[in-house]
Coordinates of C-alpha atoms in Angstrom, one line a residue:
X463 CA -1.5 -6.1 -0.8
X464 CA -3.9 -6.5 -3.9
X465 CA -5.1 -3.1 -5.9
X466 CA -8.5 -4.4 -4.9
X467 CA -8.9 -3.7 -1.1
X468 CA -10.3 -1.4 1.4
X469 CA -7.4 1.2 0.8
X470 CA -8.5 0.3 -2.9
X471 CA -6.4 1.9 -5.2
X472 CA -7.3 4.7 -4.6
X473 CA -8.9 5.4 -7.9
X474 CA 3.8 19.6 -14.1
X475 CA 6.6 19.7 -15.3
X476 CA 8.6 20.7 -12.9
X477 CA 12.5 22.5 -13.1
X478 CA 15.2 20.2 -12.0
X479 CA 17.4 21.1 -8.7
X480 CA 21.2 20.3 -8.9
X481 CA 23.3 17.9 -7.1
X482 CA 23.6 20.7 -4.3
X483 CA 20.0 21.8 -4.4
X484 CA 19.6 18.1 -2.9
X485 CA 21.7 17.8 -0.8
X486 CA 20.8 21.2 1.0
X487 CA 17.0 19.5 0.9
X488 CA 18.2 16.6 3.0
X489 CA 20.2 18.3 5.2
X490 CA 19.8 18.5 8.7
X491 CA 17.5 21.9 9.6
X492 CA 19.7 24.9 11.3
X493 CA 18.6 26.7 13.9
X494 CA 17.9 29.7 11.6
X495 CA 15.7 27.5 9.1
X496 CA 14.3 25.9 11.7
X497 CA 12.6 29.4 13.7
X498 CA 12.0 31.2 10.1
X499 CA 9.8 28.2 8.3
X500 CA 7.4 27.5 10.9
X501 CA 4.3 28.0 9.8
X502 CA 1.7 29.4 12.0
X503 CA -1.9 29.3 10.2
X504 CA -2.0 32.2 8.0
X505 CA 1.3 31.5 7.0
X506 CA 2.2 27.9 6.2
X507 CA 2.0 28.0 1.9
X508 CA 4.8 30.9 2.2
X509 CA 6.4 28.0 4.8
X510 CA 5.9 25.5 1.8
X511 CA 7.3 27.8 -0.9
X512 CA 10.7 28.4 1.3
X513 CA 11.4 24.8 1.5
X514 CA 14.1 24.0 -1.1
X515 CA 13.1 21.3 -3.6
X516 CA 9.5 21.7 -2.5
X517 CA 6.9 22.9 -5.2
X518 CA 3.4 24.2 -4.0
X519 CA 0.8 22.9 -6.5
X520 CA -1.9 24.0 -5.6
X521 CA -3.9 24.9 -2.5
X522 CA -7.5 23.0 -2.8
X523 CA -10.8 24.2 -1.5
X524 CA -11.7 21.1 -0.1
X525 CA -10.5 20.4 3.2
X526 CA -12.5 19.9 6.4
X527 CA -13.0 23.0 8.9
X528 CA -10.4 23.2 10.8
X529 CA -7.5 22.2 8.0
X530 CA -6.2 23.6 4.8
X531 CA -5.6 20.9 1.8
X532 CA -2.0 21.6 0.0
X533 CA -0.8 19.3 -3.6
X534 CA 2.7 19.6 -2.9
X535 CA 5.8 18.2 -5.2
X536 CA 9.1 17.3 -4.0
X537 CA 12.2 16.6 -6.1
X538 CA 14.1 13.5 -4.8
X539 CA 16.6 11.4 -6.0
X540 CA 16.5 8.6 -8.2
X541 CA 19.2 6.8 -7.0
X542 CA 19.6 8.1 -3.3
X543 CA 23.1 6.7 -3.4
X544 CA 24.4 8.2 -6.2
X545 CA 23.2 11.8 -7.0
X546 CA 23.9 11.8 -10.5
X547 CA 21.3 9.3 -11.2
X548 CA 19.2 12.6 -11.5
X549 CA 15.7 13.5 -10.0
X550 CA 12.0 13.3 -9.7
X551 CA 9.4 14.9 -8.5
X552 CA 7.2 13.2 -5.8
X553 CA 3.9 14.0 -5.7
X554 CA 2.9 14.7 -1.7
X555 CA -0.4 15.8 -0.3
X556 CA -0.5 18.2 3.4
X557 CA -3.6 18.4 5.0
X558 CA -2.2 21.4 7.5
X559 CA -4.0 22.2 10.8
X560 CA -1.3 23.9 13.3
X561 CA 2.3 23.9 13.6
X562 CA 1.7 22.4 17.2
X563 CA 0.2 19.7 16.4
X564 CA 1.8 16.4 15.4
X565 CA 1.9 15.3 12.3
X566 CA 0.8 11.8 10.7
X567 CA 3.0 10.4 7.8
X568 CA 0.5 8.5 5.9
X569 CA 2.2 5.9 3.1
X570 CA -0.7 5.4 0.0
X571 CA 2.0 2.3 -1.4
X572 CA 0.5 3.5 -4.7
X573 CA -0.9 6.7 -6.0
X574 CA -1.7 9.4 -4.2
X575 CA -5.1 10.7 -3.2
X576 CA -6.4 14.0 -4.3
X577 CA -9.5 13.7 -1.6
X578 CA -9.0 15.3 2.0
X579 CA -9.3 11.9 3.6
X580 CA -7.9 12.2 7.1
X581 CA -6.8 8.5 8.3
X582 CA -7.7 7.9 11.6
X583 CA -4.5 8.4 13.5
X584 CA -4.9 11.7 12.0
X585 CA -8.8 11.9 13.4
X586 CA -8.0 10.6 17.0
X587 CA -5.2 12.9 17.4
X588 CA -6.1 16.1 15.4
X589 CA -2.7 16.2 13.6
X590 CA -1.2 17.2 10.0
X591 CA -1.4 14.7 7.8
X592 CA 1.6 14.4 5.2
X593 CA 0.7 11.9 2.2
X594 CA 3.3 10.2 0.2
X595 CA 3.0 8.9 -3.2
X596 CA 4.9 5.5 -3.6
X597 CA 7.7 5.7 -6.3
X598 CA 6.9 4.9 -9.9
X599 CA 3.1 5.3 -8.8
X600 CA 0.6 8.2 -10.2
X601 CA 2.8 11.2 -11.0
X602 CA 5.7 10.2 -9.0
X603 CA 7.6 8.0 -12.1
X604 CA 11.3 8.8 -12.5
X605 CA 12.0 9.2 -16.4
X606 CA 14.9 6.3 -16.3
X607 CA 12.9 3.2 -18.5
X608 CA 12.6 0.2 -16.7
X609 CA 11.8 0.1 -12.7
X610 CA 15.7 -0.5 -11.6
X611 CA 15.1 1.9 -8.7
X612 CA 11.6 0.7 -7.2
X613 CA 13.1 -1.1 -4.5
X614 CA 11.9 -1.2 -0.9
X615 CA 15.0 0.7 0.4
X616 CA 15.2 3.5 -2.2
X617 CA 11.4 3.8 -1.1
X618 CA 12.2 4.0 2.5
X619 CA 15.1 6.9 1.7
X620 CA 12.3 9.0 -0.6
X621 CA 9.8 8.7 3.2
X622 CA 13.5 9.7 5.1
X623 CA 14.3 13.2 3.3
X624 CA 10.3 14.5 3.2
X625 CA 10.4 13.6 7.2
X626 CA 14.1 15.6 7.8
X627 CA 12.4 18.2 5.6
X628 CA 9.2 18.9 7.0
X629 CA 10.1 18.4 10.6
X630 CA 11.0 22.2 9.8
X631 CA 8.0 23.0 9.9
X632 CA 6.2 20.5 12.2
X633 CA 8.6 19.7 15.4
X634 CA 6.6 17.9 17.1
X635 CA 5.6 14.2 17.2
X636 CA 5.4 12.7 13.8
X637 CA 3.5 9.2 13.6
X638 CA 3.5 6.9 10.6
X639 CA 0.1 5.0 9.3
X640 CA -0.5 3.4 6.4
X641 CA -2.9 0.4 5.4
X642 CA -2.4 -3.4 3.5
X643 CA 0.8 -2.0 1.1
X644 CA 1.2 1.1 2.6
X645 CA 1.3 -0.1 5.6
X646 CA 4.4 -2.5 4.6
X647 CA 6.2 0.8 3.0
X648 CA 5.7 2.3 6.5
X649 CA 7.3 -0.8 7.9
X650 CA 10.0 -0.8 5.4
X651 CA 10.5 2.8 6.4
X652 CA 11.0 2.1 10.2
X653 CA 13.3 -0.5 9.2
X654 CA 15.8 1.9 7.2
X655 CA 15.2 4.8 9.4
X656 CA 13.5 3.6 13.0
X657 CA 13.6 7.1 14.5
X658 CA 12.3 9.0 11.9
X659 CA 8.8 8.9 13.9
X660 CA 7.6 8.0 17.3
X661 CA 5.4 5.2 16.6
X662 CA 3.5 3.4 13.3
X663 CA 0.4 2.1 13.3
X664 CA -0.2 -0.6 10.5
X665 CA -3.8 -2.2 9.0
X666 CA -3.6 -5.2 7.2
X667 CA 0.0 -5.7 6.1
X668 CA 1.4 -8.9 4.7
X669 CA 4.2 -10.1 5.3
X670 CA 5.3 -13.0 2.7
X671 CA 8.5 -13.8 4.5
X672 CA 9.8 -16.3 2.0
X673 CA 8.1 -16.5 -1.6
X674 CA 8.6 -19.8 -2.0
X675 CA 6.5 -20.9 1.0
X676 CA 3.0 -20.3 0.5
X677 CA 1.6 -23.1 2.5
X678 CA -0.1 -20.3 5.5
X679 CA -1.9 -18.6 2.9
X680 CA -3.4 -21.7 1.2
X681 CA -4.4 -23.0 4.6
X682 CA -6.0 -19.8 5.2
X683 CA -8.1 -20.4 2.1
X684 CA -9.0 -24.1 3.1
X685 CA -10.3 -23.0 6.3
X686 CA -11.5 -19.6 6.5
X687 CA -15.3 -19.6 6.9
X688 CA -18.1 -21.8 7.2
X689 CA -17.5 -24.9 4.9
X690 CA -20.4 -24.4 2.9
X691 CA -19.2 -20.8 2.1
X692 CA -15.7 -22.8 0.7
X693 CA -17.8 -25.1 -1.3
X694 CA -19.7 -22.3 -2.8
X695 CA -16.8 -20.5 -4.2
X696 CA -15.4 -23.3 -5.2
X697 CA -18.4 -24.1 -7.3
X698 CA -18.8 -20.5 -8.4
X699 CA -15.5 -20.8 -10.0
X700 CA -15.7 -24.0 -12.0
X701 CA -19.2 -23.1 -12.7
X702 CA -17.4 -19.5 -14.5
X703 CA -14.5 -21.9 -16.3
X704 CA -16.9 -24.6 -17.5
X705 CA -19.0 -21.7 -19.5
X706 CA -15.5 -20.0 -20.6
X707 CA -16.8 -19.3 -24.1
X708 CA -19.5 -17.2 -22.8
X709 CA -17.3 -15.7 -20.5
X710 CA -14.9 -14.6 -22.6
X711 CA -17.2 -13.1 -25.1
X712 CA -19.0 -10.9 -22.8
X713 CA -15.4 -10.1 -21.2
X714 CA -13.9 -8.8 -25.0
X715 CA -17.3 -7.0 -25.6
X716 CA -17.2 -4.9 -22.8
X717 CA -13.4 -4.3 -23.1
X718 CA -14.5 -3.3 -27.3
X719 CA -16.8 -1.1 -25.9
X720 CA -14.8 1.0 -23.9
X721 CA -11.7 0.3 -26.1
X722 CA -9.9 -1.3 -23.8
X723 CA -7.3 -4.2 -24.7
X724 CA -5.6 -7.5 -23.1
X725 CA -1.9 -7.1 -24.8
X726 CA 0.1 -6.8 -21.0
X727 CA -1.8 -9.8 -20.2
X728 CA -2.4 -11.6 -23.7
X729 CA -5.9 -12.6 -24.0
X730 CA -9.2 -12.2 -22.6
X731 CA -8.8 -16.2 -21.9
X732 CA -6.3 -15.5 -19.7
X733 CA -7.4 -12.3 -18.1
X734 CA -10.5 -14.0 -17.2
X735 CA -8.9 -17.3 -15.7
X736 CA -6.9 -15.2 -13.1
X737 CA -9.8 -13.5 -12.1
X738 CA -11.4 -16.5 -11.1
X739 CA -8.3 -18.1 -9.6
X740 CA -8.0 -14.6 -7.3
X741 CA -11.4 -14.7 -6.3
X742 CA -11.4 -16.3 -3.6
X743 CA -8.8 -14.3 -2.0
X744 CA -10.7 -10.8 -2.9
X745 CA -13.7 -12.5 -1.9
X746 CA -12.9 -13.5 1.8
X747 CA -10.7 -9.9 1.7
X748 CA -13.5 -7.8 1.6
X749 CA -16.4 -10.1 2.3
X750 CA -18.8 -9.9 4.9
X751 CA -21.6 -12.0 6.2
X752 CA -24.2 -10.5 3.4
X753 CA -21.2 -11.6 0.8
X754 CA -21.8 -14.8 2.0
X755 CA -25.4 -15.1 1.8
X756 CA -24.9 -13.6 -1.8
X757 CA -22.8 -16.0 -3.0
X758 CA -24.1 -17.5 -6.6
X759 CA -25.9 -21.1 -6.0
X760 CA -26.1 -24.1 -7.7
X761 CA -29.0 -22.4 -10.6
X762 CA -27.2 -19.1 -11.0
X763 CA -27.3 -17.9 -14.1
X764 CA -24.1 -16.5 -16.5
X765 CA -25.2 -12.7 -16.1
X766 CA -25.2 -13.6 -12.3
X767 CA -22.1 -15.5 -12.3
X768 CA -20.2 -13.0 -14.7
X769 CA -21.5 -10.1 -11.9
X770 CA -20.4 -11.9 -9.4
X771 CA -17.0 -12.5 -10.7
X772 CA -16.6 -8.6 -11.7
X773 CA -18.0 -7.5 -8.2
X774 CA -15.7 -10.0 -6.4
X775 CA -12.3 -10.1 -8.7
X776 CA -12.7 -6.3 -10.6
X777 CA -12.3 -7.8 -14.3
X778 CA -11.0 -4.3 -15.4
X779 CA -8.0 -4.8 -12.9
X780 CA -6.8 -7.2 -15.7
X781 CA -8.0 -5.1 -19.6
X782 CA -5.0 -2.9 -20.3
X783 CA -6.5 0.7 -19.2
X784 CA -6.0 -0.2 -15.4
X785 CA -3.3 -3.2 -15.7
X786 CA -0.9 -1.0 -16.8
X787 CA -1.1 1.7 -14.2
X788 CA -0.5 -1.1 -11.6
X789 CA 3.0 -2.3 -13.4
X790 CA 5.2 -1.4 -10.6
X791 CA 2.5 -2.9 -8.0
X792 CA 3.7 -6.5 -10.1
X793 CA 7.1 -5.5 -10.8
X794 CA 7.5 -5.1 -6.6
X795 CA 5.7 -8.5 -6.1
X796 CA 8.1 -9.9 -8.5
X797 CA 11.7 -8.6 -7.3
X798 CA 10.8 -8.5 -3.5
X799 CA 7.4 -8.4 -1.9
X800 CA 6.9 -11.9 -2.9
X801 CA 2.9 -13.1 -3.8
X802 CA 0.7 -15.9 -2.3
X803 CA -1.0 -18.9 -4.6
X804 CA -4.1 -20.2 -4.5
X805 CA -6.1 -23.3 -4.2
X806 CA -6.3 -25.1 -7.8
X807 CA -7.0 -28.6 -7.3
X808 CA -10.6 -28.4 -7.7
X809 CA -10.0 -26.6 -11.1
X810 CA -6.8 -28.7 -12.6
X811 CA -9.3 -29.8 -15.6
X812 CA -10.5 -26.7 -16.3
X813 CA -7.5 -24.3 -16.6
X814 CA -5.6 -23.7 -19.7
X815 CA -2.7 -21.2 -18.9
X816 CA -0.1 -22.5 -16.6
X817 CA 1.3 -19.9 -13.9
X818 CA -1.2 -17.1 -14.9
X819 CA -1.8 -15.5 -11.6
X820 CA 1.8 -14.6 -11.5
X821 CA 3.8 -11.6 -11.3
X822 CA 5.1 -11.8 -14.8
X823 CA 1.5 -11.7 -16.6
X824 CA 1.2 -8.4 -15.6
X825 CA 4.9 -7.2 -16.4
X826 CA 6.4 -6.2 -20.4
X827 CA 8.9 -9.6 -21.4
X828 CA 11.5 -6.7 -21.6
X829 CA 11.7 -5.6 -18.1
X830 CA 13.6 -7.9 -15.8
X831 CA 12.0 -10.0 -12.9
X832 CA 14.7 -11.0 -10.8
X833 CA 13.3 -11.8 -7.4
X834 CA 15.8 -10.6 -4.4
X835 CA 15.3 -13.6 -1.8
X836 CA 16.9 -11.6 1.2
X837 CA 15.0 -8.4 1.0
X838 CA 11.7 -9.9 3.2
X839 CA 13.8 -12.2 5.5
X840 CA 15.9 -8.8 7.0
X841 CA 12.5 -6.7 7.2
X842 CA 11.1 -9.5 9.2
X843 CA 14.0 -9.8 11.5
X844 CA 14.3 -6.5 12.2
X845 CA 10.6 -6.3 13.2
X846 CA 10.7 -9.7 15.1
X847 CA 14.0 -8.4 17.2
X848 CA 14.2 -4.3 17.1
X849 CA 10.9 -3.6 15.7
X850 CA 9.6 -1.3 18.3
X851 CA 6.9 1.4 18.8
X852 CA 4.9 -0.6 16.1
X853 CA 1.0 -1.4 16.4
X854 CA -0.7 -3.8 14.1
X855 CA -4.6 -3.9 13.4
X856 CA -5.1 -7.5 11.0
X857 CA -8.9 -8.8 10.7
X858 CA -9.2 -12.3 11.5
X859 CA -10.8 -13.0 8.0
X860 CA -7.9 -11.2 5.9
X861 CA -6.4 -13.9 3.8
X862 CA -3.6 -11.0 3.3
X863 CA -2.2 -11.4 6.7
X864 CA -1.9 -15.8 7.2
X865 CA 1.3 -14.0 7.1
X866 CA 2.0 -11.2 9.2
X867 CA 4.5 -9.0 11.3
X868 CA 5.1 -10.0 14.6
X869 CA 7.3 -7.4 16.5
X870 CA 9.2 -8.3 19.2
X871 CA 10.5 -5.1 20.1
X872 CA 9.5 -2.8 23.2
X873 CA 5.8 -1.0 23.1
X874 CA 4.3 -2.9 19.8
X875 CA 1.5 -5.0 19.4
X876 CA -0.7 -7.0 17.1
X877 CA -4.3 -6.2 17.7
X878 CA -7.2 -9.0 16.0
X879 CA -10.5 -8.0 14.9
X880 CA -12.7 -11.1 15.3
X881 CA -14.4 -11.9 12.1
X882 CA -12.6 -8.3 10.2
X883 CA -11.5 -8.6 6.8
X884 CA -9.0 -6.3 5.1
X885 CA -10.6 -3.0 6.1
X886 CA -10.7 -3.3 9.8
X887 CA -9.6 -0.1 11.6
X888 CA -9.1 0.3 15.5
X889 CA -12.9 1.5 15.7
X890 CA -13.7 -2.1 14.8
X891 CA -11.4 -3.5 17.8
X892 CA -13.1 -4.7 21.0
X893 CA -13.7 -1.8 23.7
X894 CA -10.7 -2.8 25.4
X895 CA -8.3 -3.6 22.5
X896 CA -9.7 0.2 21.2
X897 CA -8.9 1.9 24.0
X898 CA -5.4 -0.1 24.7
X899 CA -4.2 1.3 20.6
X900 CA -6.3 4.8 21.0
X901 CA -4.2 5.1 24.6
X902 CA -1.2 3.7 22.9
X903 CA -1.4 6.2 20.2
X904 CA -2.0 8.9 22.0
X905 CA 0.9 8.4 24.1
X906 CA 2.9 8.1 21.2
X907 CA 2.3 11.8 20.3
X908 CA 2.8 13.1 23.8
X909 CA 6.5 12.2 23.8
X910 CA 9.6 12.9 22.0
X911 CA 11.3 10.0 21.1
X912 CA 13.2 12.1 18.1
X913 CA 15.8 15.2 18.3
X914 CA 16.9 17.0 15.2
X915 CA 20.2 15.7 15.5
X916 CA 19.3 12.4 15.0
X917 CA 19.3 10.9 10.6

């Protein structure tokens, strides 16, 4: 769920359609449409250009053999309820291979990526692969101020109309994939629209149920590793707060240097506290046993400690030049995703800004936080009574999942890699929990599940 993870944040004008030009986008596909915009493989950027609402961007020379690499922008809806709210364009990526092959709906959750990075649904099955940039993320910003529309549902709708649309093209079996918060916006989408695609396959998606109950992650925190390993961070981060001043001052120099500022936050003070109260979380998130050894000791020194704190927490996350890319990240934590807390006790005489690890540091005073307490409570019940065709990969280590999905629909399952932290894929998964999701997968894409008739 955090910028900082395996699916890391993975660091033009266009002319408006009318009311009518958007509706004929979402419509169901006729017959006609349907046998004309097929794309076979000399063909499929003519395909693109026919489909209405759909801009071709470019075609990119980068794609592996076998695949051509498209930037593609759509023009959605605001407001998918009411079509006056005007439009956007949504900034999709199509790595094409055949017509006849399925087709993977991969969710980023945040900006797109511009590499040809085939996920690995795509690699086991030799499919498309259709990317979608999250709302209000990279290019894909509606011009209304404020983040009114970034809600779970509205995101769900935008991943509904590029499916209806590009099933013209690719009738085959689409599967959805998508890793830590683009794997919860393809289980937001399944929610909203279950038969959009055959099957989703999910890495390391929280699932923070009810926001005011963080007690699983904080006993995640207390027991997760070796003890010693616990005692260690612990250390390292008093060890950071009792030699603040230093801190700070090496913080504000390098943000001077690059002329970077701490206004969305307030203050290198504060900047640097959260840091240090995240970093456990980040740590045991991507740690592995080397992390471990690594971790600064009793003698460290400040350059080592400060290092350690960068490589561990990213302190740019929190300077201005990133923060404020990651805006609606915090303003989705803050209105419905909900966010975890973290161990403090062994620091209470050492902090100085109350609450700072909250989704309001990172979000302007003027736009509105007002957190919607029923939006996780119907996504979980819908995944713990309908949620079917669903396959979850979680690493036993990932502090992001002490809360996770459990689906208790037909043909899903949750899959544990044993000592995995946030970036575990089903390569990692024992030989016979690998070939039970690889099997599973594959017959997800072998059947048809879906008609054209269905919305």
């Amino acid at each position: 769920m955090t910028a900082w993870t395996r699916r890391r944040l993975l660091a033009s004008a266009a002319t408006a359609v009318s009311a009518a030009g958007l509706a004929t986008t979402a419509a169901r596909p006729t017959r006609a449409a349907s046998a004309t915009a097929r794309p076979g493989d000399t063909d499929v950027a003519g395909a693109l250009r026919a489909l209405p609402g759909l801009r071709l961007i470019e075609e990119r020379q980068d794609a592996d053999a076998g695949y051509r690499h498209f930037v593609l922008g759509l023009r959605q809806p605001v407001d998918h309820t009411n079509p006056d709210a005007g439009t956007f364009e949504q900034r999709l990526t199509l790595l094409h291979t055949a017509a006849d092959r399925p087709t993977v709906l991969f969710s980023t959750g945040y900006q797109a990526v511009l590499t040809p990075r085939r996920t690995e649904p795509a690699v086991l099955l030799g499919a498309n692969q259709l990317q979608v940039e999250h709302r209000y993320f990279g290019t894909s910003r509606p011009a209304d101020p404020g983040y009114a529309h970034l809600t779970i549902r509205q995101a769900a709708d935008d991943h509904h109309r590029v499916v209806r649309l590009f099933r013209r093209l690719y009738p085959g079996a689409w599967i959805s994939t998508g890793g830590s918060k683009g794997g919860m916006a393809s289980v937001y989408h399944r929610r909203f629209h279950p038969h959009d695609v055959t099957g989703t396959v999910v890495y390391s998606a929280p699932n923070n149920v009810d926001d005011r109950d963080d007690s699983a992650y904080l006993r995640f925190l207390e027991t997760v590793g070796t003890p010693d390993a616990r005692e260690a961070l612990k250390a390292a981060q008093r060890a950071i707060l009792l030699r603040r001043t230093e801190m700070v001052a090496r913080y504000e120099a390098w943000a001077a240097a690059g002329g970077d500022t701490f206004r969305l936050v307030g203050s290198a003070d504060k900047a640097l506290e959260i840091a240090v109260l995240r970093a456990p979380f980040m740590f045991w998130q991507r740690g592995t046993p080397a992390d471990v050894a690594a971790l600064p000791g009793p003698g460290a020194t400040a350059d080592e400690l400060y290092t350690w704190l960068d490589d561990t927490a990213g302190l740019a996350l929190y300077a201005d030049t990133t923060a404020r890319h990651y805006i609606p990240y915090w303003y989705q934590i803050g209105t419905q995703l909900g966010y975890g807390s973290f161990p403090t006790a062994h620091l209470a005489d050492l902090l100085r800004h109350p609450g700072a690890a909250e989704p309001r540091s990172f979000v302007p005073r003027d736009v509105p936080l007002r957190f919607d307490r029923a939006a996780m409570p119907d996504i979980d019940r819908w995944v713990r009574r309908r949620g079917s065709r669903l396959l979850f990969v979680h690493g036993t280590q990932d502090p992001s999942v002490a809360e996770h999905f459990r689906p208790g629909g037909p043909d899903s399952q949750v899959l544990w890699v044993p000592g995995g932290n946030h970036g575990v894929d089903i390569a990692d998964l024992s030989p016979a929990d690998r070939k039970s999701a690889e099997d599973t997968l594959v017959r997800w894409a072998g059947q048809e599940y879906f008609t054209h008739t269905r919305t």
